[in-house]
Coordinates of C-alpha atoms in Angstrom, one line a residue:
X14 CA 77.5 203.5 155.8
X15 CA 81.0 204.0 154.6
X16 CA 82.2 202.1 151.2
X17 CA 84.9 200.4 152.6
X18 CA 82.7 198.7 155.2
X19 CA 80.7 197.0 152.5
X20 CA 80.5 193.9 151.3
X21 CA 81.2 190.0 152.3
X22 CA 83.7 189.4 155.2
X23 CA 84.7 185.6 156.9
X24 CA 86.0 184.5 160.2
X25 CA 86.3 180.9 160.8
X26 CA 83.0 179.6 160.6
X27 CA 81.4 182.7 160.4
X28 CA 80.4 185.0 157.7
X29 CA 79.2 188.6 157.7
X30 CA 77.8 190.6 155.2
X31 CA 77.5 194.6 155.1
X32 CA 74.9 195.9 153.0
X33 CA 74.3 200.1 152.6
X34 CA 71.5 201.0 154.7
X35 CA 70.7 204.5 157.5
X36 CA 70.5 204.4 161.0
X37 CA 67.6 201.9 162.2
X38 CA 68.0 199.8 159.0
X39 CA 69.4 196.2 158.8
X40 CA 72.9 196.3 157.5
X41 CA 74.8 193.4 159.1
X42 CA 73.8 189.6 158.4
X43 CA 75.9 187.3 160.6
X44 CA 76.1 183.3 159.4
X45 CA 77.5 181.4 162.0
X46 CA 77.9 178.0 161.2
X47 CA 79.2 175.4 164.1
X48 CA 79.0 171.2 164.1
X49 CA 75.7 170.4 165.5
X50 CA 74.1 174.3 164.6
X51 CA 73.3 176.7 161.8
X52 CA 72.8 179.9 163.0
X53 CA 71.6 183.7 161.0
X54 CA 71.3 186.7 162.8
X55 CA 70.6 190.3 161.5
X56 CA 71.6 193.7 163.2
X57 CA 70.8 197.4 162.2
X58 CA 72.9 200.2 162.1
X59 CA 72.6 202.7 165.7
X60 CA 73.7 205.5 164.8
X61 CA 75.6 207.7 162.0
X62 CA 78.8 206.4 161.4
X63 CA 81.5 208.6 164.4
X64 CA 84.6 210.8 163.2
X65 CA 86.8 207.8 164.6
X66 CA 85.7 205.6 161.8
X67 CA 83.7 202.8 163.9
X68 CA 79.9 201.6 163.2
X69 CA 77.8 201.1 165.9
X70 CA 75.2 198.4 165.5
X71 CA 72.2 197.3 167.6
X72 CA 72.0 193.9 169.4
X73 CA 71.7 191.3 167.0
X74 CA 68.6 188.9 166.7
X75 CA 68.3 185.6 165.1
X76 CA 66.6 185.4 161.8
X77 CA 67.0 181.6 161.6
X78 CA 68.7 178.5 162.8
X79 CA 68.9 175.0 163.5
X80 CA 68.3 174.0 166.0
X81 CA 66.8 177.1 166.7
X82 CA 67.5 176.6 170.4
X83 CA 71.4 176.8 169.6
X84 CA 71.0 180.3 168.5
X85 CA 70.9 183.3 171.1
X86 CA 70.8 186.9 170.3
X87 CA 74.4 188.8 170.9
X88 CA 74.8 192.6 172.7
X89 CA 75.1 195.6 170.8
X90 CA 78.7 195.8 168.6
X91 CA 81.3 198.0 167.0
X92 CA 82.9 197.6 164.0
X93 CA 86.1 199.1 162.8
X94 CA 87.5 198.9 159.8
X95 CA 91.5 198.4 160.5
X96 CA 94.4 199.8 158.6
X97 CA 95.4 196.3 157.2
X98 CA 92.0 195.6 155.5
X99 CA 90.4 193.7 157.7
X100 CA 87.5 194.3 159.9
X101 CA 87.0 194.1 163.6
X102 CA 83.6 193.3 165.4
X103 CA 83.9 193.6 169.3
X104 CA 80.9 193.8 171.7
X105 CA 81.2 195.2 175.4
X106 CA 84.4 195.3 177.5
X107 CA 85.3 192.1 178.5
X108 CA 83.7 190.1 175.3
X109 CA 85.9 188.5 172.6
X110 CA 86.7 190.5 169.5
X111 CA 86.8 188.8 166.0
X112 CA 88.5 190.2 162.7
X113 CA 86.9 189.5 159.4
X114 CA 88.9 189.3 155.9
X115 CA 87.4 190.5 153.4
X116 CA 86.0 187.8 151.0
X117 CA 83.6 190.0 148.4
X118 CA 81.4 192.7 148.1
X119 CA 78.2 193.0 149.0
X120 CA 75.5 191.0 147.8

């Protein structure tokens, strides 16, 4: 996993972390935190890191939440790290992206 992907980044309501970790291994946890729901979901890395500087990370799945019934795992996602600083977290054509600022590093 790069360096400059590490660490804590925030969107809103939610909050990602990056941690170091090879292809297979959990490297993202995604807090999501709404009115009526707390929601944590993990995801590992896919596959080696690609010469155009995105991450490729399985589907998540949800590690906690409550109520856990609020909580539903998400498709597989990219993230790139953009030339500004922040980082962008998009899923499959025709799904929402959301950009992260960076709030700390990793944990």
């Amino acid at each position: 996993m790069p360096e400059g992907y590490l660490g804590r980044w925030e969107a809103g309501t939610q909050r990602l972390t990056l941690n170091q970790g090879r292809v297979g291994e959990r490297v993202l946890t995604l807090v999501v935190d709404g009115a009526d729901q707390h929601c944590v979901f993990a995801a590992a890395l896919a596959r080696k890191p690609g010469t155009e500087g995105t991450l490729r990370l399985t589907a998540t799945t949800v590690t906690s939440g409550a109520p856990l019934s609020s909580c539903a795992p998400d498709t597989p996602t990219t993230l790139t790290l953009l030339p500004d600083g922040y980082l962008r977290r998009a899923g499959p054509a025709g799904t929402e992206a959301v950009t992260y600022s960076r709030v700390g590093p990793a944990s």
